[in-house]
Coordinates of C-alpha atoms in Angstrom, one line a residue:
Chain A
M1 CA 77.9 119.2 169.5
M2 CA 76.2 116.0 168.5
R3 CA 73.9 117.9 166.2
L4 CA 76.8 119.6 164.6
R5 CA 78.6 116.4 164.0
R6 CA 75.5 114.8 162.5
R7 CA 75.1 117.8 160.2
L8 CA 78.7 117.7 159.1
A9 CA 78.5 114.0 158.4
A10 CA 75.3 114.6 156.4
L11 CA 77.0 117.3 154.4
A12 CA 79.9 115.1 153.7
M13 CA 77.6 112.4 152.5
L14 CA 75.9 114.9 150.1
A15 CA 78.9 115.0 147.8
L16 CA 80.9 111.8 148.3
C17 CA 80.3 108.4 147.0
P18 CA 82.4 105.9 149.0
G19 CA 81.4 103.3 146.5
L20 CA 81.1 100.7 149.3
A21 CA 77.9 99.1 150.3
D22 CA 78.8 99.0 153.9
A23 CA 79.8 102.6 154.1
Q24 CA 76.3 103.7 154.9
E25 CA 75.2 103.6 158.5
Q26 CA 72.1 101.6 159.0
T27 CA 69.4 103.4 160.8
A28 CA 66.4 102.0 162.7
D29 CA 63.5 101.6 160.4
V30 CA 61.0 103.8 162.3
P31 CA 57.6 104.0 160.7
W32 CA 56.6 107.5 159.7
N33 CA 54.0 109.3 157.7
R34 CA 55.4 109.6 154.1
T35 CA 53.6 112.8 153.4
V36 CA 55.9 115.7 154.1
T37 CA 54.4 119.2 154.6
L38 CA 56.3 122.3 153.7
D39 CA 55.6 125.9 154.1
Q40 CA 53.3 127.8 151.7
G41 CA 51.0 124.8 151.3
F42 CA 53.4 122.5 149.6
S43 CA 53.4 118.8 150.3
L44 CA 55.0 115.7 148.9
V45 CA 54.9 112.0 149.3
A46 CA 58.3 110.5 150.0
P47 CA 59.1 107.3 148.0
E48 CA 59.2 104.0 149.8
G49 CA 62.3 103.8 152.0
W50 CA 63.1 107.5 151.9
K51 CA 63.5 109.3 155.3
L52 CA 63.2 112.9 156.3
E53 CA 66.4 114.1 157.8
D54 CA 66.6 116.4 160.8
A55 CA 65.7 119.9 159.6
G56 CA 68.0 121.4 162.1
D57 CA 67.5 125.0 162.8
D58 CA 65.8 125.6 159.5
E59 CA 63.6 128.7 159.4
G60 CA 60.0 127.7 158.9
D61 CA 56.6 128.7 160.2
A62 CA 53.8 126.9 161.8
T63 CA 52.5 125.5 158.5
G64 CA 55.7 123.7 157.5
R65 CA 59.3 124.1 156.4
R66 CA 61.1 126.0 153.7
R67 CA 63.9 123.4 153.4
V68 CA 63.7 119.7 153.7
H69 CA 66.3 117.0 153.2
L70 CA 65.2 113.5 152.3
V71 CA 67.5 110.5 152.2
C72 CA 67.0 107.2 150.6
R73 CA 67.5 104.3 153.0
T74 CA 66.6 101.3 150.8
P75 CA 69.0 98.5 150.2
A76 CA 69.4 99.7 146.7
C77 CA 70.4 103.1 147.9
K78 CA 73.3 101.6 149.9
R79 CA 75.2 102.0 146.6
T80 CA 73.5 105.0 145.1
Q81 CA 73.1 107.0 148.3
E82 CA 70.4 109.1 146.8
T83 CA 69.3 112.3 148.6
C84 CA 67.0 115.2 147.7
T85 CA 66.9 118.6 149.2
L86 CA 63.8 120.8 148.5
L87 CA 64.0 124.6 148.9
L88 CA 61.3 127.2 149.0
R89 CA 61.6 130.9 148.6
A90 CA 60.0 133.4 150.9
E91 CA 59.0 135.8 148.1
P92 CA 56.4 134.8 145.4
V93 CA 57.6 134.7 141.7
A94 CA 56.1 137.5 139.5
G95 CA 54.4 136.6 136.3
A96 CA 51.1 136.1 134.5
D97 CA 50.8 132.3 135.2
D98 CA 53.1 129.5 136.4
A99 CA 54.4 128.7 132.9
A100 CA 55.4 132.4 132.4
R101 CA 56.8 132.5 135.9
L102 CA 58.9 129.4 135.3
A103 CA 60.1 130.7 131.9
G104 CA 60.9 134.0 133.5
L105 CA 63.4 132.4 136.0
Y106 CA 65.9 131.9 133.2
A107 CA 64.7 134.2 130.4
E108 CA 68.1 135.9 130.3
P109 CA 71.1 134.0 128.8
L110 CA 73.2 135.4 131.6
A111 CA 70.8 133.9 134.2
R112 CA 71.0 130.5 132.4
Y113 CA 74.8 130.7 132.4
F114 CA 75.0 131.4 136.1
R115 CA 72.5 128.7 136.8
L116 CA 74.7 126.2 134.9
R117 CA 77.8 127.5 136.8
A118 CA 75.9 127.2 140.1
V119 CA 75.0 123.5 139.5
L120 CA 78.5 122.6 138.3
K121 CA 79.9 124.3 141.4
S122 CA 77.3 122.6 143.6
T123 CA 78.1 119.2 142.2
S124 CA 81.9 119.1 142.5
A125 CA 85.1 120.3 140.9
G126 CA 85.5 118.9 137.4
A127 CA 81.8 118.1 137.0
S128 CA 80.3 118.2 133.6
L129 CA 76.8 118.8 132.2
R130 CA 74.9 115.6 131.6
S131 CA 71.8 117.3 130.2
P132 CA 71.3 121.0 129.3
L133 CA 69.1 123.4 131.2
Q134 CA 65.7 122.5 129.8
T135 CA 62.0 122.3 130.5
L136 CA 61.0 118.8 131.6
R137 CA 57.6 117.3 132.3
I138 CA 57.7 115.6 135.7
G139 CA 54.4 114.4 137.0
E140 CA 51.7 116.9 136.2
R141 CA 53.8 120.0 135.8
D142 CA 56.8 121.5 134.0
W143 CA 60.1 121.8 135.6
T144 CA 63.3 123.6 134.5
A145 CA 65.9 121.0 135.1
V146 CA 69.6 120.3 134.5
E147 CA 71.6 117.2 135.2
T148 CA 75.3 117.0 136.1
D149 CA 77.8 114.2 135.9
A150 CA 80.4 114.2 138.6
K151 CA 83.9 112.8 138.5
H152 CA 84.6 109.5 140.1
N153 CA 83.6 109.1 143.7
K154 CA 81.4 112.2 143.7
K155 CA 77.7 112.5 143.5
S156 CA 76.0 113.6 140.2
G157 CA 73.0 115.8 140.5
L158 CA 69.5 116.6 139.2
F159 CA 68.7 120.3 139.7
A160 CA 65.0 121.1 139.1
E161 CA 62.8 124.0 139.7
T162 CA 59.1 124.7 139.3
V163 CA 56.6 127.3 140.2
I164 CA 53.2 126.3 141.6
G165 CA 50.6 129.0 142.2
G166 CA 53.2 131.7 142.1
R167 CA 55.4 129.9 144.6
Y168 CA 58.9 128.7 143.8
L169 CA 60.2 125.2 144.7
G170 CA 63.7 124.0 143.9
A171 CA 65.0 120.5 144.2
I172 CA 68.6 119.3 144.4
C173 CA 68.8 115.5 144.1
R174 CA 72.1 113.6 144.2
T175 CA 73.1 110.1 143.4
C176 CA 76.2 108.0 143.1
E177 CA 74.5 106.1 140.2
T178 CA 76.6 106.3 137.1
G179 CA 74.4 104.4 134.7
A180 CA 72.0 105.7 132.1
I181 CA 69.0 105.6 134.4
R182 CA 69.3 107.9 137.3
H183 CA 67.1 109.8 139.8
R184 CA 64.1 107.4 139.3
D185 CA 63.0 107.9 142.9
A186 CA 63.8 111.5 142.9
R187 CA 61.5 112.0 139.8
A188 CA 58.8 110.2 141.6
L189 CA 59.3 112.4 144.6
L190 CA 59.1 115.5 142.4
A191 CA 56.0 114.2 140.7
S192 CA 54.2 113.9 144.0
I193 CA 54.6 117.5 144.9
R194 CA 51.3 119.3 145.4
R195 CA 50.3 122.7 146.7
R196 CA 47.1 123.9 148.2
E197 CA 46.3 127.6 148.6
Chain B
M1 CA 154.3 204.4 143.6
A2 CA 154.8 201.9 140.9
L3 CA 152.4 202.1 138.1
V4 CA 151.1 198.8 136.7
P5 CA 149.9 199.5 133.2
T6 CA 146.4 198.1 132.6
L7 CA 146.4 195.9 129.6
P8 CA 143.3 195.9 127.4
A9 CA 141.3 192.6 127.7
I10 CA 142.3 190.2 125.0
R11 CA 139.2 188.9 123.2
P12 CA 139.8 185.5 121.6
P13 CA 139.6 185.7 117.8
P14 CA 136.1 184.8 116.6
E15 CA 135.7 181.3 115.4
P16 CA 134.9 180.9 111.7
P17 CA 131.3 180.3 111.0
L18 CA 130.1 176.7 110.8
L19 CA 128.4 176.2 107.5
F20 CA 126.5 173.1 106.5
E21 CA 123.4 171.9 104.7
A22 CA 120.7 169.5 105.9
P23 CA 117.3 168.3 104.6
L24 CA 114.2 169.1 106.5
S25 CA 111.0 167.0 106.1
Y26 CA 107.6 166.4 107.6
D27 CA 109.1 163.5 109.6
D28 CA 111.7 165.8 111.0
R29 CA 109.1 168.4 112.0
F30 CA 107.0 165.6 113.5
A31 CA 110.0 164.1 115.4
S32 CA 110.9 167.6 116.8
V33 CA 107.4 168.2 118.1
L34 CA 107.3 164.7 119.6
R35 CA 110.7 165.2 121.2
V36 CA 109.8 168.5 122.8
Q37 CA 106.5 167.1 124.1
K38 CA 108.2 163.9 125.4
P39 CA 108.7 164.7 129.1
R40 CA 105.0 165.8 129.4
L41 CA 103.8 162.7 127.4
D42 CA 106.0 160.3 129.4
R43 CA 104.5 161.7 132.6
Q44 CA 101.0 161.3 131.1
R45 CA 101.8 157.7 130.1
R46 CA 103.2 156.8 133.5
R47 CA 100.1 158.2 135.2
S48 CA 98.0 155.4 133.5
L49 CA 99.9 152.9 135.7
T50 CA 100.8 155.0 138.8
V51 CA 97.5 156.8 139.3
V52 CA 94.7 155.5 137.1
L53 CA 95.4 151.8 137.7
P54 CA 95.5 152.0 141.6
V55 CA 92.4 154.3 141.7
L56 CA 90.4 152.0 139.4
C57 CA 91.5 148.9 141.3
L58 CA 90.4 150.5 144.6
L59 CA 87.0 151.4 143.1
V60 CA 86.6 147.8 141.8
V61 CA 87.5 146.4 145.3
L62 CA 85.1 148.8 147.0
G63 CA 82.4 148.1 144.5
S64 CA 82.7 144.3 144.7
V65 CA 82.9 144.1 148.5
S66 CA 80.0 146.6 148.8
A67 CA 77.8 144.7 146.3
W68 CA 78.5 141.4 148.1
A69 CA 78.0 142.9 151.6
T70 CA 74.6 144.3 150.7
S71 CA 73.3 141.3 148.8
D72 CA 71.5 138.3 150.3
R73 CA 69.9 140.3 153.1
R74 CA 73.2 140.8 154.9
N75 CA 72.5 143.5 157.4
G76 CA 75.3 145.2 159.3
F77 CA 78.9 144.3 160.1
A78 CA 78.0 141.3 162.2
D79 CA 76.5 139.5 159.1
F80 CA 79.4 140.7 157.0
F81 CA 82.2 139.4 159.2
R82 CA 80.3 136.1 159.9
E83 CA 80.0 135.3 156.2
V84 CA 83.2 136.9 154.9
G85 CA 84.6 133.4 154.4
S86 CA 82.0 132.8 151.7
F87 CA 83.0 135.9 149.7
D88 CA 82.9 135.2 146.0
W89 CA 86.3 136.3 144.7
L90 CA 85.5 135.8 141.0
P91 CA 83.7 139.1 140.2
L92 CA 86.4 141.0 142.1
L93 CA 89.3 139.2 140.3
A94 CA 87.5 139.6 136.9
G95 CA 87.0 143.3 137.5
L96 CA 90.6 143.7 138.5
A97 CA 91.8 141.8 135.4
V98 CA 89.7 144.0 133.2
V99 CA 91.1 147.2 134.9
V100 CA 94.7 145.9 134.6
V101 CA 94.1 145.0 130.9
M102 CA 92.7 148.4 130.2
C103 CA 95.4 150.3 132.0
V104 CA 98.3 148.3 130.6
G105 CA 96.6 148.5 127.2
A106 CA 96.4 152.3 127.5
W107 CA 100.1 152.3 128.6
L108 CA 101.1 150.2 125.6
L109 CA 99.0 152.0 123.1
H110 CA 99.9 155.5 124.4
P111 CA 102.8 156.1 122.0
V112 CA 100.7 155.0 119.0
L113 CA 97.7 157.2 120.1
I114 CA 99.9 160.2 120.8
R115 CA 101.6 159.9 117.4
Q116 CA 98.1 159.8 115.7
Q117 CA 97.1 162.9 117.7
L118 CA 100.3 164.8 116.9
R119 CA 99.9 163.9 113.2
A120 CA 96.4 165.3 113.4
A121 CA 97.6 168.4 115.0
L122 CA 100.3 168.9 112.4
G123 CA 97.8 168.3 109.6
P124 CA 98.4 166.1 106.5
R125 CA 101.9 165.7 105.1
G126 CA 100.6 167.3 101.9
A127 CA 102.6 167.8 98.8
D128 CA 105.5 169.5 100.6
G129 CA 108.6 167.3 100.2
P130 CA 111.8 167.7 102.1
V131 CA 113.6 171.1 101.7
T132 CA 117.3 171.6 101.8
V133 CA 118.2 174.1 104.5
R134 CA 121.5 176.0 104.7
Y135 CA 122.7 176.6 108.2
R136 CA 125.3 179.1 109.5
L137 CA 126.4 179.0 113.1
D138 CA 128.5 182.0 114.0
E139 CA 129.3 184.3 117.0
E140 CA 125.8 185.9 116.8
G141 CA 123.5 182.9 116.4
I142 CA 122.0 180.6 113.9
T143 CA 121.0 181.6 110.4
W144 CA 118.5 179.3 108.7
D145 CA 118.1 179.5 105.0
G146 CA 115.3 177.4 103.4
A147 CA 113.7 177.8 100.0
D148 CA 111.1 180.4 100.9
L149 CA 112.1 181.3 104.4
K150 CA 115.2 182.8 105.9
S151 CA 115.6 183.4 109.6
F152 CA 118.3 184.5 112.1
T153 CA 118.0 183.4 115.7
P154 CA 120.5 184.9 118.2
W155 CA 122.1 182.6 120.9
S156 CA 120.0 184.4 123.6
F157 CA 116.9 182.8 122.0
L158 CA 118.4 179.3 122.2
S159 CA 118.1 177.2 125.3
G160 CA 120.1 174.0 124.7
L161 CA 120.6 170.8 122.9
D162 CA 118.8 167.5 122.8
E163 CA 119.4 164.3 120.8
D164 CA 117.8 161.0 119.9
R165 CA 119.3 158.2 117.8
E166 CA 118.5 159.8 114.5
R167 CA 118.3 163.5 115.1
I168 CA 119.8 166.4 117.0
F169 CA 117.5 169.2 118.3
V170 CA 118.6 172.8 119.0
L171 CA 115.9 174.0 121.5
T172 CA 114.6 177.6 121.2
N173 CA 112.4 179.7 123.4
V174 CA 109.5 178.9 121.1
P175 CA 108.9 175.5 122.7
D176 CA 107.4 173.6 119.6
N177 CA 109.9 175.0 117.1
P178 CA 113.4 173.6 117.8
F179 CA 115.9 173.4 115.0
V180 CA 116.0 169.7 113.9
L181 CA 118.9 168.1 112.1
R182 CA 119.1 164.6 110.8
K183 CA 122.4 163.1 112.0
A184 CA 122.7 160.9 108.9
A185 CA 122.9 164.0 106.7
L186 CA 125.8 165.5 108.7
G187 CA 129.4 164.3 109.0
A188 CA 130.7 163.3 112.4
E189 CA 132.9 166.3 112.5
V190 CA 130.1 168.7 111.8
L191 CA 127.9 167.0 114.4
E192 CA 130.6 167.4 117.0
A193 CA 131.1 171.0 116.1
I194 CA 127.3 171.7 116.4
R195 CA 127.3 170.1 119.8
L196 CA 130.2 172.1 121.0
R197 CA 129.0 175.4 119.7
V198 CA 125.4 175.1 120.9
T199 CA 126.4 173.9 124.3
E200 CA 128.8 176.8 124.7
A201 CA 126.7 179.5 123.3
A202 CA 123.1 178.7 124.0
G203 CA 121.5 181.4 126.2
R204 CA 124.4 183.8 125.7
P205 CA 123.3 187.4 125.9
D206 CA 123.2 189.4 122.7
A207 CA 126.5 191.2 122.0
A208 CA 124.7 194.0 120.1
G209 CA 122.0 195.9 121.9
G210 CA 118.7 197.1 120.5
E211 CA 116.0 195.4 118.4
A212 CA 116.2 194.4 114.8
V213 CA 114.0 196.1 112.4
P214 CA 112.1 194.0 109.8
Q215 CA 113.9 194.3 106.4
A216 CA 111.1 195.2 104.0
A217 CA 110.3 197.6 101.2
P218 CA 109.6 201.2 102.2
D219 CA 106.0 201.0 101.3
A220 CA 105.5 197.8 103.4
V221 CA 102.5 197.5 105.8
R222 CA 104.1 197.6 109.2
L223 CA 102.7 196.7 112.6
S224 CA 103.9 195.8 116.1
Y225 CA 102.1 193.6 118.6
T226 CA 102.4 191.3 121.6
L227 CA 99.9 188.4 121.6
S228 CA 97.5 188.7 124.5
E229 CA 96.5 185.6 126.5
K230 CA 93.1 185.7 124.8
E231 CA 94.7 185.7 121.4
R232 CA 97.0 182.8 122.4
A233 CA 93.9 180.9 123.6
A234 CA 92.2 181.6 120.2
L235 CA 95.3 180.3 118.4
I236 CA 95.4 177.1 120.5
L237 CA 91.7 176.6 119.9
Y238 CA 92.3 177.0 116.2
T239 CA 95.0 174.3 116.2
M240 CA 92.6 172.0 118.2
N241 CA 89.8 172.4 115.7
T242 CA 91.5 172.0 112.3
R243 CA 89.9 169.6 109.8
S244 CA 92.4 166.8 110.6
M245 CA 91.8 167.3 114.4
R246 CA 88.1 167.1 113.8
L247 CA 88.5 163.9 111.9
S248 CA 90.8 162.6 114.6
R249 CA 88.2 163.3 117.2
L250 CA 85.6 161.5 115.2
R251 CA 87.9 158.5 114.9
S252 CA 88.5 158.6 118.6
A253 CA 84.7 158.8 119.3
L254 CA 84.2 155.7 117.1
F255 CA 87.0 153.9 118.9
W256 CA 85.5 154.7 122.3
I257 CA 82.0 153.6 121.3
A258 CA 83.4 150.3 120.1
G259 CA 85.7 149.9 123.2
L260 CA 82.9 150.7 125.7
S261 CA 80.4 148.6 123.9
L262 CA 82.8 145.6 124.0
L263 CA 83.6 146.2 127.7
Y264 CA 80.6 144.1 129.0
P265 CA 81.2 141.1 126.6
L266 CA 84.9 141.4 127.5
L267 CA 84.2 141.3 131.2
L268 CA 82.0 138.2 130.7
A269 CA 84.7 136.5 128.6
V270 CA 87.3 137.2 131.3
L271 CA 84.9 135.9 134.0
W272 CA 84.4 132.7 132.0
A273 CA 88.2 132.3 131.4
M274 CA 89.1 132.8 135.1
D275 CA 86.3 130.7 136.5
P276 CA 87.3 127.5 138.2
Y277 CA 83.7 126.3 137.8
R278 CA 83.4 127.5 134.2
V279 CA 80.6 126.2 132.1
P280 CA 82.0 124.0 129.3
F281 CA 82.8 126.0 126.1
E282 CA 80.2 124.2 124.0
A283 CA 77.5 125.1 126.5
A284 CA 78.7 128.6 127.2
L285 CA 79.3 129.8 123.6
P286 CA 75.6 129.7 122.5
L287 CA 74.6 131.6 125.7
Y288 CA 77.4 134.1 125.1
L289 CA 76.3 134.7 121.5
E290 CA 72.7 135.0 122.6
M291 CA 73.7 137.4 125.3
I292 CA 75.6 139.5 122.7
R293 CA 72.6 139.4 120.3
A294 CA 70.1 140.3 123.1
D295 CA 72.1 142.7 125.2
A296 CA 74.9 144.2 123.1
W297 CA 72.7 147.1 122.0
Q298 CA 72.4 148.4 125.6
P299 CA 76.1 149.1 126.2
A300 CA 76.4 150.3 122.6
I301 CA 73.6 152.8 123.1
G302 CA 75.0 153.8 126.5
A303 CA 78.5 154.2 125.0
T304 CA 77.1 156.2 122.0
A305 CA 75.1 158.5 124.3
L306 CA 78.2 159.0 126.5
V307 CA 80.5 159.7 123.6
G308 CA 77.9 161.9 121.9
L309 CA 77.6 163.9 125.1
M310 CA 81.3 164.3 125.2
L311 CA 81.4 165.4 121.6
A312 CA 78.6 167.9 122.3
I313 CA 80.4 169.5 125.2
N314 CA 83.7 169.3 123.4
P315 CA 83.8 172.9 122.3
L316 CA 83.3 173.9 126.0
L317 CA 86.0 171.5 127.1
R318 CA 88.4 172.8 124.4
R319 CA 87.9 176.4 125.7
F320 CA 88.8 175.2 129.2
A321 CA 91.7 173.1 127.9
A322 CA 93.1 176.1 126.0
R323 CA 93.2 178.4 128.9
D324 CA 96.0 176.9 130.8
P325 CA 98.5 176.6 128.0
A326 CA 97.6 180.1 126.9
R327 CA 98.3 181.4 130.4
Q328 CA 101.6 179.5 130.5
A329 CA 102.7 180.7 127.0
T330 CA 101.9 184.3 127.9
A331 CA 103.9 184.1 131.1
A332 CA 106.8 182.3 129.4
A333 CA 106.8 184.7 126.4
R334 CA 110.0 186.7 125.8
P335 CA 109.2 190.3 126.6
G336 CA 109.0 192.8 123.7
D337 CA 106.8 193.3 120.7
Y338 CA 106.8 191.3 117.5
H339 CA 107.5 193.7 114.6
V340 CA 106.0 192.6 111.2
A341 CA 106.1 194.1 107.8
F342 CA 104.2 192.9 104.7
D343 CA 105.3 193.8 101.2
A344 CA 105.2 192.4 97.7
D345 CA 107.9 189.8 98.5
G346 CA 106.2 188.5 101.6
L347 CA 106.6 188.9 105.3
A348 CA 109.5 190.2 107.3
S349 CA 109.4 189.9 111.1
S350 CA 111.7 190.6 114.1
H351 CA 111.6 190.0 117.8
G352 CA 114.5 191.3 119.8
R353 CA 117.5 190.5 117.7
A354 CA 115.7 187.6 116.0
Q355 CA 114.6 188.1 112.4
A356 CA 112.8 186.1 109.7
R357 CA 111.8 186.6 106.1
F358 CA 109.0 184.6 104.6
H359 CA 108.3 184.7 100.9
W360 CA 104.6 184.5 99.9
E361 CA 105.4 181.1 98.4
A362 CA 106.1 179.8 101.9
F363 CA 102.5 180.1 103.0
R364 CA 99.9 177.4 102.3
G365 CA 96.8 179.5 103.0
R366 CA 95.2 181.7 105.6
A367 CA 92.4 181.5 108.2
R368 CA 90.7 183.6 110.8
A369 CA 90.5 182.8 114.5
G370 CA 88.6 185.6 116.3
D371 CA 90.7 188.8 115.8
L372 CA 93.7 186.7 114.6
I373 CA 94.6 186.4 110.9
L374 CA 96.5 183.2 110.6
L375 CA 99.0 182.7 107.8
K376 CA 99.5 179.0 107.4
L377 CA 102.9 177.4 106.8
P378 CA 103.5 173.8 105.9
W379 CA 103.2 171.0 108.5
G380 CA 101.0 172.7 111.1
S381 CA 102.8 176.0 111.7
V382 CA 101.0 179.3 111.5
V383 CA 102.0 183.0 111.8
P384 CA 99.3 184.8 113.8
V385 CA 98.7 188.4 113.1
P386 CA 96.1 190.3 115.2
A387 CA 93.9 192.6 113.1
R388 CA 93.7 195.1 116.0
A389 CA 97.5 195.8 115.5
F390 CA 97.0 197.4 112.0
A391 CA 97.1 201.2 111.9
S392 CA 94.1 202.9 110.4
G393 CA 94.1 202.3 106.7
D394 CA 96.7 199.5 106.8
L395 CA 94.3 196.6 107.1
P396 CA 92.8 197.2 103.6
R397 CA 96.3 197.4 102.1
F398 CA 97.3 194.2 103.9
E399 CA 94.1 192.4 102.7
A400 CA 94.8 193.5 99.2
L401 CA 98.3 191.9 99.5
L402 CA 96.7 188.7 100.8
A403 CA 94.2 188.7 98.0
R404 CA 96.9 189.0 95.5
H405 CA 99.4 186.5 97.0
L406 CA 97.4 184.3 99.2
P407 CA 93.9 183.8 97.8
L408 CA 91.4 182.5 100.4
R409 CA 90.8 178.8 100.3
S410 CA 87.6 177.2 101.3
R411 CA 89.3 174.4 103.2
R412 CA 91.8 174.6 106.0

């Protein structure tokens, strides 16, 4: 029951920006290894002050997870309430190389349309597109990314996907920040992602 | 025993014949065919909403639910019922919207399409303008006197009266050939008299017995026949394959190719318009245009292939389509042979007590349909004459008459 309540509370926080510094519950600053290991050989280094949330009953195997949720707990994030969720797919992506595989994800205009629709729906009702679906260089690799702008009191999003060694990784990062510079930590997080075969 | 003298039955004095004139045009002929076909066409039109719409809606519902239920690795009813709350209604609603638009569109367009089809069946209006017809309604029946055609139809061949705002129709036992009178050309008194007489007399048995004999010259080529079911089917097939019908089919094929090709873009446009999470127009439009550029050829090729296949098997479909009406027409035909005589003036015919006289000038050409020789009248009517019915040696005489009075035209 407690777990369910925690998860519901976390889900509510995913989308809502109370806009109050005190709204975020302080958690004990427990030291932890900032390197997070995922399934399929993926790993990342969480930015300073970011915490790994309970993965719940997420399906993973012995080597790691296929879904992780990271939350920023820094004082600056009391206002911005940044989070990132990383998702892996069980099946490899077909294609000659990673660039072709990434391009193949949204080669069709209909696929691009439904991607845009999905990110708008995932952001909140009345959200708009802040940047189009485009290829961005984040760290050492290319990402297909789109940014949304939420209505007041809702979180805006950075939705990015990449393919490394034929394996898909998607990231959904949210923030209450409404200024021109957003998702700085999230980009650092994405830039840190590595994969070993 | 008192004797009561038996008085002879007193027959009311015959009413004087009702004589009047009225014009007859292509539009009148068209209106009469449309009026006769109206009950069947209305049923056909209603079916697009009462049968086709519910069936297509059911198929869309089944298709959407089935596609959703088998996607995302949902296995079995347990997964289905657990996740039914997350069912995406949008594709279903868009599919239903497209089906409703199509069926209501078909219902709305039905009168227009039917008019086009009937005009194709009647053929072009041609150079034949309105003719003034003299009518005589008397105790025996209706005498019709046009420029090149004179006929007498006894009351026993007439089945009733029908009217619309502009015209009055006297229905005969030849379903597509009612007498048609434009009300504006008749006085109120004449109109009322027509209504009264036709209502009273239609279907009345013939007073005189026996069959009429075609009034023709002594050296006329004479023959008697009853059209067989096969010949009626050949006649129907001929009317379904005239030049104007072929053009109409081609137009319909192009319409269907365009319509089916646009179905996919239309579905996407409906999806976008209905979507509560719709992508802003300025972002969606380039994608939509790119999709049309990239993918439009696929539905177009599919539609062209489908329509091409339908056109290819159309002769077979026409043969099937002609069977039923031919059977019905044969069953409903009035018993007795048609008697026909051809002479230098034209054609004289009789069937029971009904008679007609066509001058050669009445015909607009001739054609062959299997064993049938078809003498074409204006505005889609034909007189079918089976070659088998000619006595030995009469066919060459008949062909000589045709060659003299009705030279063969290359186009029909």
